[in-house]
PDB file of C-alpha atoms in Angstrom:
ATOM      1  CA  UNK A   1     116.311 106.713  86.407  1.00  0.00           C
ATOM      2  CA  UNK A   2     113.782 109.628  86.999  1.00  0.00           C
ATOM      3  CA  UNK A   3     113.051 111.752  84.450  1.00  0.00           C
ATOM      4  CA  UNK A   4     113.860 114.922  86.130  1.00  0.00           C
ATOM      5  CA  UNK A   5     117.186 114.966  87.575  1.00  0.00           C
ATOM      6  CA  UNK A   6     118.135 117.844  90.136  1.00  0.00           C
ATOM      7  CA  UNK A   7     121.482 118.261  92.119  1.00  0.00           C
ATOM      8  CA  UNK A   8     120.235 117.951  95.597  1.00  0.00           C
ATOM      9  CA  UNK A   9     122.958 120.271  96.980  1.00  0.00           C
ATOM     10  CA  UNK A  10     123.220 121.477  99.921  1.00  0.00           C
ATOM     11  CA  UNK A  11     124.329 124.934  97.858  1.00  0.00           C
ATOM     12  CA  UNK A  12     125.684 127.907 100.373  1.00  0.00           C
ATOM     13  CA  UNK A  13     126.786 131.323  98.467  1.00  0.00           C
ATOM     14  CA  UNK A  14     127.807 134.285  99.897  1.00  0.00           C
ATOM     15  CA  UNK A  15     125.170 137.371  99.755  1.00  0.00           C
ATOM     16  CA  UNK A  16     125.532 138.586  96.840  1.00  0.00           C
ATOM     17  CA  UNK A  17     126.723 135.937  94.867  1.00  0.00           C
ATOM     18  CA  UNK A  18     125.149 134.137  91.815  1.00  0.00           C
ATOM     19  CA  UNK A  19     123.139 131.052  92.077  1.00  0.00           C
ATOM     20  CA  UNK A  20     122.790 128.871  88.865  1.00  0.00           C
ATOM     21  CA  UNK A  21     119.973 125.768  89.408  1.00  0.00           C
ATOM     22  CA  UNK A  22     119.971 123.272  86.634  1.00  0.00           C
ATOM     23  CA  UNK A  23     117.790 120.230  85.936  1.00  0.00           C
ATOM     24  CA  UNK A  24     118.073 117.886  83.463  1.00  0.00           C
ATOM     25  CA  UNK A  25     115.015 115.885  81.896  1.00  0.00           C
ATOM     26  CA  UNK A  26     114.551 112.784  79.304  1.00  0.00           C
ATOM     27  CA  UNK A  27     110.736 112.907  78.541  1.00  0.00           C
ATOM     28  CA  UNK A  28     111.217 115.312  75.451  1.00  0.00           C
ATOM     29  CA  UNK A  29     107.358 115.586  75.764  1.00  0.00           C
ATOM     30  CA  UNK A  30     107.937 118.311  77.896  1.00  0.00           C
ATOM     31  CA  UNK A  31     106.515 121.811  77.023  1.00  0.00           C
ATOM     32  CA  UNK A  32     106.468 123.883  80.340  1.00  0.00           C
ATOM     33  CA  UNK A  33     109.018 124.527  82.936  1.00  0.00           C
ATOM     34  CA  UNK A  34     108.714 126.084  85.734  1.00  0.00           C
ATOM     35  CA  UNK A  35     110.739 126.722  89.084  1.00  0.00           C
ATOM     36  CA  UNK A  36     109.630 126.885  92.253  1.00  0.00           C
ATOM     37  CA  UNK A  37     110.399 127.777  95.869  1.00  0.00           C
ATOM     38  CA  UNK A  38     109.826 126.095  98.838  1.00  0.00           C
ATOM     39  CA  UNK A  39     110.346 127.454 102.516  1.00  0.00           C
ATOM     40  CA  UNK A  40     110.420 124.729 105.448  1.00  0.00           C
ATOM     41  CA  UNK A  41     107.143 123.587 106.218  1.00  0.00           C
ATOM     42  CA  UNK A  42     105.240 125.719 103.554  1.00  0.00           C
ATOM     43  CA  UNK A  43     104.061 125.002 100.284  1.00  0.00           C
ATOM     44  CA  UNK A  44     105.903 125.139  97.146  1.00  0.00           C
ATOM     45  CA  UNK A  45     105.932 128.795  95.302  1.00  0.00           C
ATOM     46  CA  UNK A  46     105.627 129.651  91.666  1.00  0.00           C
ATOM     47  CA  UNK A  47     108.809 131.691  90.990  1.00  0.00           C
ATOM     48  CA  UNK A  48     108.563 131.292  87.190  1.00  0.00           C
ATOM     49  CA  UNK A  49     107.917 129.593  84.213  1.00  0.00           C
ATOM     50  CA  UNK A  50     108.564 129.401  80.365  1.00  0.00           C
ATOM     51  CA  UNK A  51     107.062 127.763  77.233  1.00  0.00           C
ATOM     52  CA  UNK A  52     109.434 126.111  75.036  1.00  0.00           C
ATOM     53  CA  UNK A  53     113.503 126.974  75.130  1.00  0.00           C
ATOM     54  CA  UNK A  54     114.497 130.516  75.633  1.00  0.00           C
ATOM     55  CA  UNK A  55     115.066 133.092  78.158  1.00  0.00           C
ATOM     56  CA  UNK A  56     112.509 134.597  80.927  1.00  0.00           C
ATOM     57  CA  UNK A  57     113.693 137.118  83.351  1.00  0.00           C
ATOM     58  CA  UNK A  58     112.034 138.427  86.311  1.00  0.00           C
ATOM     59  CA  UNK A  59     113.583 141.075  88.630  1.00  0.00           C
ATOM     60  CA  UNK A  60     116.820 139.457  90.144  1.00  0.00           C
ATOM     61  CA  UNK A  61     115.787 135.687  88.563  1.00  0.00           C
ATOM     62  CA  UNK A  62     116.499 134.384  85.291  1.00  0.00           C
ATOM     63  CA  UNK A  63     114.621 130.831  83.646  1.00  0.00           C
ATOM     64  CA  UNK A  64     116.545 129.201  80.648  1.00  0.00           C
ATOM     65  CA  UNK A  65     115.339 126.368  78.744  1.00  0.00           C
ATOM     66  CA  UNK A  66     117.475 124.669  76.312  1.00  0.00           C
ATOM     67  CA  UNK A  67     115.369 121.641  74.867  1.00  0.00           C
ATOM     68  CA  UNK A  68     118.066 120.031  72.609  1.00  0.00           C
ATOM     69  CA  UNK A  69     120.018 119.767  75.530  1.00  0.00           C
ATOM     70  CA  UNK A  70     116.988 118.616  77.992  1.00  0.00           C
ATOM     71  CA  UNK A  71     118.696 120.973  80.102  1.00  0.00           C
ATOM     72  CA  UNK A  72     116.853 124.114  82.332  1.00  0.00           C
ATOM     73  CA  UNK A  73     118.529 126.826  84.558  1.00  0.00           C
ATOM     74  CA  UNK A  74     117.681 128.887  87.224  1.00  0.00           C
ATOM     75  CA  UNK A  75     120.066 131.928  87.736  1.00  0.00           C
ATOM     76  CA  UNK A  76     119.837 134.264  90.876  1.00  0.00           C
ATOM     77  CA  UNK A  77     121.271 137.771  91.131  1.00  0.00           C
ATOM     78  CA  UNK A  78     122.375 139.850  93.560  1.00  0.00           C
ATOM     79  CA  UNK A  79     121.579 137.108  96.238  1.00  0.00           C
ATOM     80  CA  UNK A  80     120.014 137.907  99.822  1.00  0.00           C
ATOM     81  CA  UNK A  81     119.638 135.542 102.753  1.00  0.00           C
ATOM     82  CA  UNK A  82     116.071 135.660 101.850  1.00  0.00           C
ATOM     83  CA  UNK A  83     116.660 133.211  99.211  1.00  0.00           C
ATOM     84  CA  UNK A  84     117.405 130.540 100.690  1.00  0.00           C
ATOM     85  CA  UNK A  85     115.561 127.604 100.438  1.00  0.00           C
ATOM     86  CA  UNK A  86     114.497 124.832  98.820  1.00  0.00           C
ATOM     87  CA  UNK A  87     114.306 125.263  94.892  1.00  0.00           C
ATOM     88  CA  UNK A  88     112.272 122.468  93.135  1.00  0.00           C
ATOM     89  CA  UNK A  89     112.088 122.551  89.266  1.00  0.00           C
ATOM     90  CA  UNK A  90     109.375 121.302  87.649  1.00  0.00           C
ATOM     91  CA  UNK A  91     107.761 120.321  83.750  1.00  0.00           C
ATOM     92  CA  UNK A  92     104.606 119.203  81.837  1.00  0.00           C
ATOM     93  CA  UNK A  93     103.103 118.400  78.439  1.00  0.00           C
ATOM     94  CA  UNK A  94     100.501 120.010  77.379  1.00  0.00           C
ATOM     95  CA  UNK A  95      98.033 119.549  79.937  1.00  0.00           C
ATOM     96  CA  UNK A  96      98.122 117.725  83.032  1.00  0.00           C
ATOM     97  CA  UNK A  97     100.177 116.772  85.812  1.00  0.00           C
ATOM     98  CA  UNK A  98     103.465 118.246  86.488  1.00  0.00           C
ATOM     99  CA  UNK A  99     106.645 116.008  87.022  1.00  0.00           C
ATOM    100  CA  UNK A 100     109.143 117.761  89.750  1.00  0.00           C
ATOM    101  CA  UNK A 101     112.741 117.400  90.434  1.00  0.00           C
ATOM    102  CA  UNK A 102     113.899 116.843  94.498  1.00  0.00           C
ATOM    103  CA  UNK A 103     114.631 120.095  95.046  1.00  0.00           C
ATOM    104  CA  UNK A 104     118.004 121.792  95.384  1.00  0.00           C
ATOM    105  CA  UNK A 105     118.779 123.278  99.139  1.00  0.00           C
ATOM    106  CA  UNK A 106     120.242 126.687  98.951  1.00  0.00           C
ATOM    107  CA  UNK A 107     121.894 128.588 101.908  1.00  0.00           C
ATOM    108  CA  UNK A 108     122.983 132.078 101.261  1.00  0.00           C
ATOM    109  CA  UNK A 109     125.256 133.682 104.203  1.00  0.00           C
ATOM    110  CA  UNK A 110     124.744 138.066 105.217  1.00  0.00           C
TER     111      UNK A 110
ATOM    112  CA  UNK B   1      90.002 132.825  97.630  1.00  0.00           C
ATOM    113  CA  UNK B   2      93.478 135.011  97.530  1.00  0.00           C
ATOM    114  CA  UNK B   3      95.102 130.684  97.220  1.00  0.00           C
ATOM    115  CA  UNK B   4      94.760 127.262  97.808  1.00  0.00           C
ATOM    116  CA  UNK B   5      93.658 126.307 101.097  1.00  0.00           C
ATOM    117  CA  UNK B   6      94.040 123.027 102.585  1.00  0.00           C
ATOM    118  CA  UNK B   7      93.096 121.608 105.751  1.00  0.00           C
ATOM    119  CA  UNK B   8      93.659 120.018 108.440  1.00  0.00           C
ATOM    120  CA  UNK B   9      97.331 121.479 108.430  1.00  0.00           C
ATOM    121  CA  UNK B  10      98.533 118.783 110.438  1.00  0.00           C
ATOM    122  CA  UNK B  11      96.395 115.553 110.989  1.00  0.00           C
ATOM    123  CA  UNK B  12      97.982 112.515 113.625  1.00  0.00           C
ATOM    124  CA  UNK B  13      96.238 109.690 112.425  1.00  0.00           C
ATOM    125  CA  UNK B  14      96.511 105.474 114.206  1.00  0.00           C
ATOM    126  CA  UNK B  15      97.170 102.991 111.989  1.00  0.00           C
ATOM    127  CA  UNK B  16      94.011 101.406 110.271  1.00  0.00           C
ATOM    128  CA  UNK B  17      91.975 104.933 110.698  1.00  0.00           C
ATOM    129  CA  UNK B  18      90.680 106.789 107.889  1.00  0.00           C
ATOM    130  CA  UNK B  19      91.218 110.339 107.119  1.00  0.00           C
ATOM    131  CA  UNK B  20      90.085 112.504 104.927  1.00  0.00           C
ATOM    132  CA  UNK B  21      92.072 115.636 103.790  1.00  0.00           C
ATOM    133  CA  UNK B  22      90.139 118.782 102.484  1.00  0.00           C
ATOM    134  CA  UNK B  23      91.387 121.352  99.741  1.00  0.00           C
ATOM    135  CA  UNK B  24      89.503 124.758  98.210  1.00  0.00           C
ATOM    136  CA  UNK B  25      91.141 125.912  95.276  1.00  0.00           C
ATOM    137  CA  UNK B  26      91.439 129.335  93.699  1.00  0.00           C
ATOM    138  CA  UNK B  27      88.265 130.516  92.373  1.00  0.00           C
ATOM    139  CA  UNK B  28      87.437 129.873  89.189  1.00  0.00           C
ATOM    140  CA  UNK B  29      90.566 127.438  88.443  1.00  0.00           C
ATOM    141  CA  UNK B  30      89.025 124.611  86.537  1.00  0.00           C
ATOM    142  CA  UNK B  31      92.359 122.066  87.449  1.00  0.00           C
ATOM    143  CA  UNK B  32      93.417 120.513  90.860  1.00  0.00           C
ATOM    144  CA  UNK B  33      95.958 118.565  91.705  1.00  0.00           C
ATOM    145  CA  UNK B  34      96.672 116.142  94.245  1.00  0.00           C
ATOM    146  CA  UNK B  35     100.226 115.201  94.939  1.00  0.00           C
ATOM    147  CA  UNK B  36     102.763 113.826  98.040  1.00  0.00           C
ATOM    148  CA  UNK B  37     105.836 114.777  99.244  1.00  0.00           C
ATOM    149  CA  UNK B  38     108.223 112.921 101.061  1.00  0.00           C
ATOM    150  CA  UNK B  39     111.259 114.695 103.185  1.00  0.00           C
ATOM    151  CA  UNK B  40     114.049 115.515 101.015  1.00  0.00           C
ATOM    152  CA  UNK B  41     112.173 114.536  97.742  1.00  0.00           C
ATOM    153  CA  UNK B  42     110.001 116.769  95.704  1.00  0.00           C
ATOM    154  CA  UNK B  43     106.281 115.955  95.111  1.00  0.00           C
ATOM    155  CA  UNK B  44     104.865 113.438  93.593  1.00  0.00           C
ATOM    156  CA  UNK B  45     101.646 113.194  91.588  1.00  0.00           C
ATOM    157  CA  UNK B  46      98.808 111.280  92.929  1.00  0.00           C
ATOM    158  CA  UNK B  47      95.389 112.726  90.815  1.00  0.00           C
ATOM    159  CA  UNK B  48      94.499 114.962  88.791  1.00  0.00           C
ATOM    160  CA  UNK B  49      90.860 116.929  88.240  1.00  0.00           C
ATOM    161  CA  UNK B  50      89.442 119.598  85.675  1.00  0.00           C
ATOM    162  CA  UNK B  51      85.950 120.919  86.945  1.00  0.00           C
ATOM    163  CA  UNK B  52      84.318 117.456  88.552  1.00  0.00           C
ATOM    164  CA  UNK B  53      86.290 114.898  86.084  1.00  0.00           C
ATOM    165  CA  UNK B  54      88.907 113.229  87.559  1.00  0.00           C
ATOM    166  CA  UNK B  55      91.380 112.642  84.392  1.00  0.00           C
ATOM    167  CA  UNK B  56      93.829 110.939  86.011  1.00  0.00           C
ATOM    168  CA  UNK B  57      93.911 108.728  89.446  1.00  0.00           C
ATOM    169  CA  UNK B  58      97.757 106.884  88.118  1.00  0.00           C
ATOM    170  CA  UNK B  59      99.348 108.266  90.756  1.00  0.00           C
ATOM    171  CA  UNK B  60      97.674 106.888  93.837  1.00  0.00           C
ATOM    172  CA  UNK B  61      99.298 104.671  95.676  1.00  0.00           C
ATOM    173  CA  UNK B  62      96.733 102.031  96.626  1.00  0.00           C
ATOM    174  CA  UNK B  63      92.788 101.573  96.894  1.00  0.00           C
ATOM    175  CA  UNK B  64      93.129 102.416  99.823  1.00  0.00           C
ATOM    176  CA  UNK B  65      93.528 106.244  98.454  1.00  0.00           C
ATOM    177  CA  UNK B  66      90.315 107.949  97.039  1.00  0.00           C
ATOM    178  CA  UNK B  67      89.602 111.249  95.572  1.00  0.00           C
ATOM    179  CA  UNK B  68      86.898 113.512  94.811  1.00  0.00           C
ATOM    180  CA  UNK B  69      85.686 116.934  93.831  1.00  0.00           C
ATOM    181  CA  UNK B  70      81.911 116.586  92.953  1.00  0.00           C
ATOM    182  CA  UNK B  71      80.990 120.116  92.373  1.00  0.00           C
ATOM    183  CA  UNK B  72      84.333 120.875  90.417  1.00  0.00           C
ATOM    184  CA  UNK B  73      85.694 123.468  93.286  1.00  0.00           C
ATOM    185  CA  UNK B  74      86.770 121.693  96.764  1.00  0.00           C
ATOM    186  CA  UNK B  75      88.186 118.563  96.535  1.00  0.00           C
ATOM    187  CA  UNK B  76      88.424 115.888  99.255  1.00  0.00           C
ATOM    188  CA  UNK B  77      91.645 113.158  99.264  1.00  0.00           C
ATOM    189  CA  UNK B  78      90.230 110.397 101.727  1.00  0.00           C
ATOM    190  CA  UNK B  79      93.055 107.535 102.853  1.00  0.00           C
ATOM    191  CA  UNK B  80      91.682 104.669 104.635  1.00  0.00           C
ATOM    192  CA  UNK B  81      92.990 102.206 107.048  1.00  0.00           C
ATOM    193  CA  UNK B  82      96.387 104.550 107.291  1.00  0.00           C
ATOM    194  CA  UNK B  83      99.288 103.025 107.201  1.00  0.00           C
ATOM    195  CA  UNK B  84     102.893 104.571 108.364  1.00  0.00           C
ATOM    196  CA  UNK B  85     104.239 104.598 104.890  1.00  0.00           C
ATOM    197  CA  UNK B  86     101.011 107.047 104.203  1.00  0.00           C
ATOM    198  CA  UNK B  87     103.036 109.714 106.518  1.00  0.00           C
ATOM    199  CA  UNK B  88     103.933 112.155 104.105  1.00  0.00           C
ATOM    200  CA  UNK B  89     102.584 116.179 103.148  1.00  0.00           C
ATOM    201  CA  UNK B  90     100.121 116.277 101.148  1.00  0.00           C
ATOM    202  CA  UNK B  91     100.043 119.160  98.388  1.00  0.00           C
ATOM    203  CA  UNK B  92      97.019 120.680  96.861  1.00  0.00           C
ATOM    204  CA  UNK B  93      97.529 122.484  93.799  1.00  0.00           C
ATOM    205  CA  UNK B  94      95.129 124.545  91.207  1.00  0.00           C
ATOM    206  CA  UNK B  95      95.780 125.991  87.676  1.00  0.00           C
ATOM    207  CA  UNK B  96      93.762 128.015  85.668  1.00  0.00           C
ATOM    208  CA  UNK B  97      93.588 129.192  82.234  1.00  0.00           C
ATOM    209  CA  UNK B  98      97.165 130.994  81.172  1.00  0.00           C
ATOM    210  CA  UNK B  99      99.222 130.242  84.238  1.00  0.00           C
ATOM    211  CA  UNK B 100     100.869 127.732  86.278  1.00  0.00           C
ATOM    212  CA  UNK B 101      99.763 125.488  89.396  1.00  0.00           C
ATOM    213  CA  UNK B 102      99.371 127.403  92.566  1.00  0.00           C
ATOM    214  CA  UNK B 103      99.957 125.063  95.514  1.00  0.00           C
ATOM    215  CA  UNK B 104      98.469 125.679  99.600  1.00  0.00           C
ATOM    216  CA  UNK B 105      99.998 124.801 102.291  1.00  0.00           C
ATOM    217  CA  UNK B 106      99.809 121.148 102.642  1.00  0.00           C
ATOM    218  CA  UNK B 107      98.578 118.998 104.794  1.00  0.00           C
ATOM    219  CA  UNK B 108     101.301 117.144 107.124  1.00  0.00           C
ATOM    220  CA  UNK B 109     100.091 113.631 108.017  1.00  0.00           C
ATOM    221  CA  UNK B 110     101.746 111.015 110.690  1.00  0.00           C
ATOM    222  CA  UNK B 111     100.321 107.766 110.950  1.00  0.00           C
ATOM    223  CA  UNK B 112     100.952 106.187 114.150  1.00  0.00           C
TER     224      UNK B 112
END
């Protein structure tokens, strides 16, 4: 079993819905979490990220953490067709490498 | 730099050739990172450097897979005698103090 789990989708929302991301992790070494974006053929983008549980909002995005759960969410607003993409979450200790989920594929339709 | 660059963007490589894949961080971020990604999977570590000190090589596949970044800023991922389960991107990323990994562009290689 990996240690971060992601639902692989395929998502597809209507513009304008909300998106809610989730990953689920075991190593409870974990300190950061972050989410990022990744177009076809580019790079993955820092979107976010958050130390510890809690909330972090950013414009039309929203990062929870929940550590007694192992559980982390990624809510979108106000969708646009812009967003879609591939969303890859992703989490650390405290220093070092960064373990990543496989990504969720989102498709939001004008 | 503005970010990470990496190059080649795309390198076609024959089996049993070496390659060597290039990466220049954002200025003045003292960690890099090394990772591959496979399509429809997200990436996967291979090494890990702060300034020149590479802190952690678990992730590479093989000894065939070598990395370096002697004067703690550009960094150099060298793969010899390619094989075709080497085909993969290949993902840059650097952190600095306060902040999260940046990644470039990666660097798409096909072993043939």
């Amino acid at each position: 079993q990996k240690e971060v789990e992601q639902d692989p989708g395929p998502l597809s929302v209507p513009e304008g819905a909300i998106v809610s991301l989730n990953c689920t992790y075991s190593n409870s070494a974990f300190q950061y979490f972050m989410w990022y974006r990744q177009y076809s053929r580019k790079g993955p983008e820092l979107l976010m990220y958050t130390y510890s549980s809690g909330n972090k909002e950013d414009g039309r995005f929203t990062a929870q953490v929940d550590k007694s759960s192992k559980y982390i969410s990624l809510f979108i607003r106000d969708s646009q067709p812009s967003d879609s993409a591939t969303y890859l979450c992703a989490m650390r200790g405290m220093a070092g490498k960064s373990t990543f989920g496989d990504g969720t594929t989102l498709t939001v339709k004008p | 730099g503005a970010g990470v660059s990496q190059s080649p963007r795309y390198k076609v490589a024959k089996r049993g050739q070496d390659v060597a894949l290039r990466c220049d961080p954002i200025s003045g971020h003292v960690s890099l990172f090394w990772y591959q990604q496979a399509l429809g999977q997200g990436p996967e570590f291979l090494t890990y450097f702060q300034n020149e000190a590479q802190l952690d090589k678990s992730g590479l596949p093989s000894d065939r897979f070598f990395a370096e970044r002697p004067e703690g800023s550009v960094s150099t991922l060298k793969i010899q005698r390619t094989q075709q389960e080497d085909s993969a991107v290949y993902l840059c990323a650097s952190r600095g103090r306060g902040t999260e990994a940046f990644f470039g562009q990666g660097t798409r290689l096909t072993v043939v």
